mmCIF file of C-alpha atoms and ligand atoms in Angstrom:
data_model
loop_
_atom_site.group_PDB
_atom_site.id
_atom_site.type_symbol
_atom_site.label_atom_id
_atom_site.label_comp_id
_atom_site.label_asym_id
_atom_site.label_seq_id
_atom_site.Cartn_x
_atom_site.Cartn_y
_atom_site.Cartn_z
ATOM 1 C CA UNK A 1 -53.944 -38.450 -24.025
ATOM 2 C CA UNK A 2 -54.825 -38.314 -27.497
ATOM 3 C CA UNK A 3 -55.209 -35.076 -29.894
ATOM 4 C CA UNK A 4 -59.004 -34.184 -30.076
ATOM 5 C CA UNK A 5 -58.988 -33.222 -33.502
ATOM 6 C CA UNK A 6 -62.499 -30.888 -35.801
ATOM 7 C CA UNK A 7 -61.633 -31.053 -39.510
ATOM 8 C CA UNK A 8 -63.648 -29.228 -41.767
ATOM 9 C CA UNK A 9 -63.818 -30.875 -45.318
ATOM 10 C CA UNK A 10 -64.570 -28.345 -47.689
ATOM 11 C CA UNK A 11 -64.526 -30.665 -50.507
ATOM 12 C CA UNK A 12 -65.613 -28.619 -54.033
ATOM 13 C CA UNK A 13 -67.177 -25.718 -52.719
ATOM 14 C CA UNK A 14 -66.081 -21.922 -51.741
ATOM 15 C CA UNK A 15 -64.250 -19.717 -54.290
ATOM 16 C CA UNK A 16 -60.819 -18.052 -53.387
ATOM 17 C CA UNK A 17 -62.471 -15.030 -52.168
ATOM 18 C CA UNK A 18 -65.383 -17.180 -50.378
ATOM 19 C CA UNK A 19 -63.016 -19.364 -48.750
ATOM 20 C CA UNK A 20 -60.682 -16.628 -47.743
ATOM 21 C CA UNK A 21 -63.603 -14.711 -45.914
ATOM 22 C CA UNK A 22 -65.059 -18.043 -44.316
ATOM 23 C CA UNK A 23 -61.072 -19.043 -43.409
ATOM 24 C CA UNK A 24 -60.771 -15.535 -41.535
ATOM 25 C CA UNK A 25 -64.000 -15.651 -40.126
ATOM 26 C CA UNK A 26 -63.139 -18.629 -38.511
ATOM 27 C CA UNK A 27 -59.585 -17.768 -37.000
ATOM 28 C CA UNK A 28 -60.640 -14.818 -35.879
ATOM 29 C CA UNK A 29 -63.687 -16.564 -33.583
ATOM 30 C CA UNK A 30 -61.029 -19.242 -33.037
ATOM 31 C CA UNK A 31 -59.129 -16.738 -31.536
ATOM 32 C CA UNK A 32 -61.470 -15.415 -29.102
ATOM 33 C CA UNK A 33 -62.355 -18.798 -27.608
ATOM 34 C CA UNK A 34 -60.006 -21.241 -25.523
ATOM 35 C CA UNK A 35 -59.180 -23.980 -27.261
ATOM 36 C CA UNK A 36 -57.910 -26.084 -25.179
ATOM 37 C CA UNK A 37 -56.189 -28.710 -26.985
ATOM 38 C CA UNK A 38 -58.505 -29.396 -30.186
ATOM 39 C CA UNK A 39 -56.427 -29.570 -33.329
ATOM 40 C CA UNK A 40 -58.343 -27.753 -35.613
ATOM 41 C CA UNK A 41 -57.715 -28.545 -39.576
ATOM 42 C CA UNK A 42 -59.252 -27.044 -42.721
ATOM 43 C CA UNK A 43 -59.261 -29.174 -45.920
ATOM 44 C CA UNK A 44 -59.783 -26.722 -48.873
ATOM 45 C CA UNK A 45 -59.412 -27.185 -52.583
ATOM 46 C CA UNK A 46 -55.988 -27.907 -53.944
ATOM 47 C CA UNK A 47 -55.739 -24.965 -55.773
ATOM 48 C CA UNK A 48 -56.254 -22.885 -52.968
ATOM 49 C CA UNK A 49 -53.901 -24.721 -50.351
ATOM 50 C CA UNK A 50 -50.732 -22.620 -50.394
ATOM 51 C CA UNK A 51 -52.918 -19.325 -49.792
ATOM 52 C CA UNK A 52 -54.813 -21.175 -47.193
ATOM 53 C CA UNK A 53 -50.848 -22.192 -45.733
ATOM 54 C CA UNK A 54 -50.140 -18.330 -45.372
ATOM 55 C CA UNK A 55 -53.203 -17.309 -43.672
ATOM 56 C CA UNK A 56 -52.813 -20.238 -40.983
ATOM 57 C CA UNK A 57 -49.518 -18.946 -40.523
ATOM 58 C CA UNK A 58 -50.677 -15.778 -39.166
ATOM 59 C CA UNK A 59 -52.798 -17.439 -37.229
ATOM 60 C CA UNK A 60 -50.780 -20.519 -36.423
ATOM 61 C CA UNK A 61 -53.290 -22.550 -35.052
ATOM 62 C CA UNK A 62 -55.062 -23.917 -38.141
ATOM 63 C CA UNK A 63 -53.451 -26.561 -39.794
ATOM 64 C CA UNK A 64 -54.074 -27.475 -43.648
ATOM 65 C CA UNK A 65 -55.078 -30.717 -45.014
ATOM 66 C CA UNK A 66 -55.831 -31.418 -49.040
ATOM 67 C CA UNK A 67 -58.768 -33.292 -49.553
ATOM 68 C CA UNK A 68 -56.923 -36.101 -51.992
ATOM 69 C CA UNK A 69 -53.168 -36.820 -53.663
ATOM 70 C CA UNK A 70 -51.863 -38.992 -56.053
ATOM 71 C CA UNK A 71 -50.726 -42.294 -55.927
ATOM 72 C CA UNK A 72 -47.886 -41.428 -58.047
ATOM 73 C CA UNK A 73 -44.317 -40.031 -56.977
ATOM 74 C CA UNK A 74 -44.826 -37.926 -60.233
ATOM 75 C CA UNK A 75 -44.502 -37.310 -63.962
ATOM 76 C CA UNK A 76 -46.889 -37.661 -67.016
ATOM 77 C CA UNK A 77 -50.054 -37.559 -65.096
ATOM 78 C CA UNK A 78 -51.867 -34.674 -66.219
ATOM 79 C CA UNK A 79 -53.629 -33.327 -63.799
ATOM 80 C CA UNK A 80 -52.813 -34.974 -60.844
ATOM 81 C CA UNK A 81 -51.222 -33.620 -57.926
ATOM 82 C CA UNK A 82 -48.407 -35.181 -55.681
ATOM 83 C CA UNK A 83 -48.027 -35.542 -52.113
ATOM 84 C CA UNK A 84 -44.891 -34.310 -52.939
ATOM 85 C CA UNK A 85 -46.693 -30.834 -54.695
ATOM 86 C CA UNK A 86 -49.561 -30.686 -51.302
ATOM 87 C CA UNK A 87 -46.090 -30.660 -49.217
ATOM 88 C CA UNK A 88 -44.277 -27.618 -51.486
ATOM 89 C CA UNK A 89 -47.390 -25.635 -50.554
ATOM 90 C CA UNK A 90 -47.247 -26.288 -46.775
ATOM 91 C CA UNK A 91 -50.158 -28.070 -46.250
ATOM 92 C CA UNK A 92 -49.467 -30.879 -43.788
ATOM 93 C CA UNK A 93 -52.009 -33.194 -44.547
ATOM 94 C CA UNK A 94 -54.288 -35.184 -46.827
ATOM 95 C CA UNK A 95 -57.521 -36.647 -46.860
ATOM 96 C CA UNK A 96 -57.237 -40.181 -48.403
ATOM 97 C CA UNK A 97 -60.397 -42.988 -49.650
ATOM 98 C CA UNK A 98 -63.190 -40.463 -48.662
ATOM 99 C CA UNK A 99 -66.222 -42.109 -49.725
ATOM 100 C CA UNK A 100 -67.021 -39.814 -52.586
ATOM 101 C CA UNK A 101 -63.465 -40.704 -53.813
ATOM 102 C CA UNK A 102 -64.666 -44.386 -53.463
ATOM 103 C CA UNK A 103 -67.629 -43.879 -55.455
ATOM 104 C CA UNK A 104 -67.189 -40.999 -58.180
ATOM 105 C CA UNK A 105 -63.738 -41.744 -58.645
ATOM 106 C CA UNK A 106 -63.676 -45.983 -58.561
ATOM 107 C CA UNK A 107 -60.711 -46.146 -55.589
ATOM 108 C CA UNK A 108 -59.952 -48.809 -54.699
ATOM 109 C CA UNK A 109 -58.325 -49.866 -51.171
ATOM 110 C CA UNK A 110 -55.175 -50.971 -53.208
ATOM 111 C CA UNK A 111 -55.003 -47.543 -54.558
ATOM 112 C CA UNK A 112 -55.936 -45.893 -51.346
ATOM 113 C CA UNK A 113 -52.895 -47.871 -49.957
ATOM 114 C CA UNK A 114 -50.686 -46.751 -52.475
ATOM 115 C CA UNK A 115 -51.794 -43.415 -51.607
ATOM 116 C CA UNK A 116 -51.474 -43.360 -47.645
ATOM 117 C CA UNK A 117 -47.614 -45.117 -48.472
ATOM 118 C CA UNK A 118 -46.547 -42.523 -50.338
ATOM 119 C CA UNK A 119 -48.109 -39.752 -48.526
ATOM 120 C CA UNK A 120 -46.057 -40.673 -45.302
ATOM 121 C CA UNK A 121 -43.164 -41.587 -46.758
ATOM 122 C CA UNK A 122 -43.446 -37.558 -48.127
ATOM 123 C CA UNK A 123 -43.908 -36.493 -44.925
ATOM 124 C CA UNK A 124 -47.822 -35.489 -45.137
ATOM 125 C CA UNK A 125 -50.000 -36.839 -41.948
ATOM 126 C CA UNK A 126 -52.783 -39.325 -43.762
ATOM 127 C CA UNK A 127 -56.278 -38.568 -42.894
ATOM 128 C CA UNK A 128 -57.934 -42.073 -43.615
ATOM 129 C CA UNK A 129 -61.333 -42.202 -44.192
ATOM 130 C CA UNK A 130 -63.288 -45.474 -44.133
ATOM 131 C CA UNK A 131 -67.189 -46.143 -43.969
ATOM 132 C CA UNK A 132 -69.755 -48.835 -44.862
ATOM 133 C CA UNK A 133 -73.158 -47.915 -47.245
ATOM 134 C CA UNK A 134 -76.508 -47.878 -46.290
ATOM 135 C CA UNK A 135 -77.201 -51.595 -47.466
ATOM 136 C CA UNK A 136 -74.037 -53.000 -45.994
ATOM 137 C CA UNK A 137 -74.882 -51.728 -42.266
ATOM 138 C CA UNK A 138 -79.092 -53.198 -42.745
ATOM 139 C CA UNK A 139 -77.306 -57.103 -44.043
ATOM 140 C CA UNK A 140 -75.145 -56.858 -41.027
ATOM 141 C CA UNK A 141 -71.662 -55.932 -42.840
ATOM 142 C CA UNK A 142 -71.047 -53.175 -41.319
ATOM 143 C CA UNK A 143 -68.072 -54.478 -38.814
ATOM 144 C CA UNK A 144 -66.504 -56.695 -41.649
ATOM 145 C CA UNK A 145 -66.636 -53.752 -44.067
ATOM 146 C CA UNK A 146 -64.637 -51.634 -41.819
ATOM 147 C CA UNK A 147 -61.990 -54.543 -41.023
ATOM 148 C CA UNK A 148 -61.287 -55.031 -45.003
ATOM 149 C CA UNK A 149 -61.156 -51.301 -45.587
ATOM 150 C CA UNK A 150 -58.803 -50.554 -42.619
ATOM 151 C CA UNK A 151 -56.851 -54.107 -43.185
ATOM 152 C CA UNK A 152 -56.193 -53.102 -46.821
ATOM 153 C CA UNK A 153 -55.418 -49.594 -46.477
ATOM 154 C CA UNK A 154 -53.338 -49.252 -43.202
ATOM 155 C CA UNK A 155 -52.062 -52.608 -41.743
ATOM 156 C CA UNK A 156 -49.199 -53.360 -43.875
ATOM 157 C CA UNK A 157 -47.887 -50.091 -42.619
ATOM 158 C CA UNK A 158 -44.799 -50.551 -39.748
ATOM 159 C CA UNK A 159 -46.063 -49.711 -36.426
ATOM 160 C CA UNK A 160 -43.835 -46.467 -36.838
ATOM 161 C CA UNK A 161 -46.061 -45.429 -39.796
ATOM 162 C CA UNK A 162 -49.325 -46.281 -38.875
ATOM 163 C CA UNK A 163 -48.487 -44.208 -35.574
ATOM 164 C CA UNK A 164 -48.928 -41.029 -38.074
ATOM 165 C CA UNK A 165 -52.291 -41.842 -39.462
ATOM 166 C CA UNK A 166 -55.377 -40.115 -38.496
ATOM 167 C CA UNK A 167 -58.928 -42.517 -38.725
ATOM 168 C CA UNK A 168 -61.967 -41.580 -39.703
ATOM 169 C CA UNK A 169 -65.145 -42.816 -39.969
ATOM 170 C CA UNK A 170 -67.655 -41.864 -41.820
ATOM 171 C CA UNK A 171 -70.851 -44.538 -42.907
ATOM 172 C CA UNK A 172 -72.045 -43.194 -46.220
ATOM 173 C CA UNK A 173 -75.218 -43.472 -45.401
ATOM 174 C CA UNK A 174 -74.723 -40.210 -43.039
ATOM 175 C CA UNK A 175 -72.605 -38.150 -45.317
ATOM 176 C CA UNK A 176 -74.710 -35.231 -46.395
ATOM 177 C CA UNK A 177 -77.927 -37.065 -45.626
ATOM 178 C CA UNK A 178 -78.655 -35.179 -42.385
ATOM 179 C CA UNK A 179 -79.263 -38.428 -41.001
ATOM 180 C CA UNK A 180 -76.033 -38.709 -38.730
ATOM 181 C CA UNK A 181 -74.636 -42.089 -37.183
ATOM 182 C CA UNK A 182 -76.473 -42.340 -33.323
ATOM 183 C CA UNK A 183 -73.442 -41.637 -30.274
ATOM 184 C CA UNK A 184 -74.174 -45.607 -29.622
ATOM 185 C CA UNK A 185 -73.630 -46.415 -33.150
ATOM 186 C CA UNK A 186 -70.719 -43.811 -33.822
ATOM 187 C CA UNK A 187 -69.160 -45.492 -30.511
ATOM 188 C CA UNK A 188 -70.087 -48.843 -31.042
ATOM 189 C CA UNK A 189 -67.932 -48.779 -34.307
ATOM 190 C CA UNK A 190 -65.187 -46.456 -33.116
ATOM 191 C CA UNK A 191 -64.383 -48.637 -30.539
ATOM 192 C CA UNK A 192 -64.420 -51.727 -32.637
ATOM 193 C CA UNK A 193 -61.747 -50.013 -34.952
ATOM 194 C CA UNK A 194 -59.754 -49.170 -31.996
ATOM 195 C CA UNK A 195 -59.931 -52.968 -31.340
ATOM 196 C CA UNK A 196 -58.742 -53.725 -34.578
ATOM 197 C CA UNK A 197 -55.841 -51.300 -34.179
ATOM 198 C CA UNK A 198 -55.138 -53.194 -30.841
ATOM 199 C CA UNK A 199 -54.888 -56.558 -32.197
ATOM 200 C CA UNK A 200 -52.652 -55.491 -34.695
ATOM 201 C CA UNK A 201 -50.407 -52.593 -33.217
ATOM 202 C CA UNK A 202 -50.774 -52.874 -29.590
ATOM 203 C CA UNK A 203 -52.611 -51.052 -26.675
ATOM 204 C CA UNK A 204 -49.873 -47.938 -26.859
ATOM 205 C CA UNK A 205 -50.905 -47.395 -30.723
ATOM 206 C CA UNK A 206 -54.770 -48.304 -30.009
ATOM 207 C CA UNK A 207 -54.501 -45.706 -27.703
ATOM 208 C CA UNK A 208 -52.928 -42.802 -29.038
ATOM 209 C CA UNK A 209 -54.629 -42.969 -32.900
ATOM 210 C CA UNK A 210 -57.327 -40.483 -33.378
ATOM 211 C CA UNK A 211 -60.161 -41.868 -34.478
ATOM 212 C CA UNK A 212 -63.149 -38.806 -36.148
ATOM 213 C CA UNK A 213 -66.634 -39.223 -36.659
ATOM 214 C CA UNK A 214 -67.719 -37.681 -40.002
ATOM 215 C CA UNK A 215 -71.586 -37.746 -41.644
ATOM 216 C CA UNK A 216 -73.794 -34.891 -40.610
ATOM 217 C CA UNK A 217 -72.207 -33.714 -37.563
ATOM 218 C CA UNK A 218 -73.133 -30.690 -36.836
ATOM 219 C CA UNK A 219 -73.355 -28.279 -33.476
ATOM 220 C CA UNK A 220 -76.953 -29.837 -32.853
ATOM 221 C CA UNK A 221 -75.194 -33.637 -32.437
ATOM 222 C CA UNK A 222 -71.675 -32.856 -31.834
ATOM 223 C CA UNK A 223 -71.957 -32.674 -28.210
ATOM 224 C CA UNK A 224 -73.579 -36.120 -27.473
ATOM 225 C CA UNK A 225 -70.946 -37.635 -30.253
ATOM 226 C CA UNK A 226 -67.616 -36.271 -28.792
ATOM 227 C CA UNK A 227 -68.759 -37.075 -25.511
ATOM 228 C CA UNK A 228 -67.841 -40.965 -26.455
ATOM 229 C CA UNK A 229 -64.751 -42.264 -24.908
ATOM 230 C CA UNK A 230 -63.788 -43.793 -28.455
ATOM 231 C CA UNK A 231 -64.577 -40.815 -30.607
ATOM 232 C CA UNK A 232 -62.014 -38.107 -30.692
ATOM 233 C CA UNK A 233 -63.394 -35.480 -32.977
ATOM 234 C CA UNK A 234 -65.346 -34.923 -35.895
ATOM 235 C CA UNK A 235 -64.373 -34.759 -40.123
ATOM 236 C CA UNK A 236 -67.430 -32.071 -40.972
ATOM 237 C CA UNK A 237 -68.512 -31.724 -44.186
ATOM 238 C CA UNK A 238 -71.474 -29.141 -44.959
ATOM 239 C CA UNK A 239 -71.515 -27.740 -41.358
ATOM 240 C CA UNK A 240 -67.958 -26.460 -41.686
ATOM 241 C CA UNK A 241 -68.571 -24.283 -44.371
ATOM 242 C CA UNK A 242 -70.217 -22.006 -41.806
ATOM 243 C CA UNK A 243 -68.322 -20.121 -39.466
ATOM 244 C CA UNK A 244 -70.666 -20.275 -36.546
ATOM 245 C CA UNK A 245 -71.585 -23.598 -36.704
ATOM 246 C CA UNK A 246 -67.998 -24.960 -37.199
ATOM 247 C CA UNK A 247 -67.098 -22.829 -33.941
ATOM 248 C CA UNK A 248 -69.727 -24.043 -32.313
ATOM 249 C CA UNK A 249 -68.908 -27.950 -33.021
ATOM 250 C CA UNK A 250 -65.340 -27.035 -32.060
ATOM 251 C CA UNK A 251 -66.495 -25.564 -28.827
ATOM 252 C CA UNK A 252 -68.451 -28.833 -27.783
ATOM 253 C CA UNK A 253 -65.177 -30.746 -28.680
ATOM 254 C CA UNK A 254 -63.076 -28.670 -26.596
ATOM 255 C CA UNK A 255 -65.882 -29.017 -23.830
ATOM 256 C CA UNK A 256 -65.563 -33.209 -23.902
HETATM 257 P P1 13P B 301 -71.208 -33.896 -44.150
HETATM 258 O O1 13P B 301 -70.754 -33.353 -42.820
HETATM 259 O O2 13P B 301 -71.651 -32.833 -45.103
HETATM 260 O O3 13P B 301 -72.183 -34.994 -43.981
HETATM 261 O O4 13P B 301 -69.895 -34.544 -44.836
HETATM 262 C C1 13P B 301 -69.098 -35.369 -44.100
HETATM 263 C C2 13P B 301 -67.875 -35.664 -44.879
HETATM 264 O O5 13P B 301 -67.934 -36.305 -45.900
HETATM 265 C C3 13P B 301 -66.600 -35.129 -44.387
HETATM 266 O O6 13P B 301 -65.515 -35.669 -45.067
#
């Protein structure tokens, strides 16, 4: 069975003392409810990752992700920060070619490769994101955009690599938007990767790589997307920076 897995990307919002009362508020509801095998992971800033590491501790069933890493091993890079540095904190994973990295930040998939390569060869689980625009999915790209992204990125890894990645998809066109992928389309395309991960890795590996929906899931939709066979959590932007409604989504997870 694979890990059902509700990330909550924080990406540049919540100040120590903001984050530290939504991080409690969620353990402690976390706490009260049965899980029941949902990996849940919180992706805060980098700065505040090795706080973040000693709170989960506590509660030890919170694991913590950074949202981005170098592509470098290290050295004169101001202002960059290693897998190698994420890892010295604790944190266990990283987030790597989010969209908004894509976009603000021109990555490439060569660079995102570089990144997931060095991030597993330092021992940090890859979150890989992947996603096609608004523009791409109305010409009928949608499909090929995901293959090149994925192909790039991921499938020069050895099949005992790619075996540590975590997928996620997330069409642009949904993040923030509050216009969310439909189940049919969020299956449709989850599947399709999971095809793609067949052809190249095998049924076993197909089948045990999680695969997340992210673009504005939130406890309203979360239900009817985790109930697809193909879709095996969610990467939540906006909605997990409330405490009720991040609950809630995991709850719906854990209930699928
Ligand atoms: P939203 O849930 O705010 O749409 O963001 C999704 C996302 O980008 C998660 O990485």
């Amino acid at each position: 069975m694979r890990k059902k897995i509700a990330a909550g990307n924080w990406k540049m919002n919540t100040t120590l003392l903001q984050g530290i009362d939504l991080f409690n508020e969620i353990s402690i509801r976390l706490n009260e409810i049965q899980l029941s095998g949902v990996q849940v992971i919180i992706a805060p800033s980098f700065v505040h990752l090795a706080k973040f590491v000693s709170l989960a501790r506590l509660n030890n069933s919170i694991c913590i992700s950074a949202q981005n890493c170098s592509h470098e091993e290290k050295g004169a890079f101001t202002g960059e920060v290693s897998p190698e540095i994420i890892k010295s904190t604790g944190a266990e994973m990283v987030i790597i070619g989010h969209s908004e990295r894509r976009k603000y930040f021109n990555e490439s998939d060569e660079l995102i490769e570089q990144k997931i390569n060095l991030s597993i060869k330092t021992g940090l689980t890859p979150i890989f994101c992947c996603g096609e625009s608004e523009i791409q999915r109305s010409q009928n790209q949608h499909f090929n955009t995901i293959k090149l992204q994925i192909s790039k990125a991921l499938f020069n890894l050895p099949p005992t690599d790619f075996c540590k990645v975590i997928v996620a998809y997330e069409p642009i066109w949904a993040i923030g938007t509050g216009k969310n992928a439909t189940p049919e389309q969020a299956q449709e395309m989850h599947h399709y990767i999971r095809s793609l991960i067949e052809d190249k890795y095998g049924m076993h590996i197909a089948g045990a790589t999680p695969i997340l929906y992210g673009g504005s899931c939130n406890s309203e939709n979360s239900d009817a997307l985790f109930k697809n066979p193909d879709v095996d959590g969610g990467l939540v932007g906006g909605a997990s920076l409330n405490a009720e409604e991040f609950i809630k989504i995991i709850r719906s997870l854990a209930a699928n």
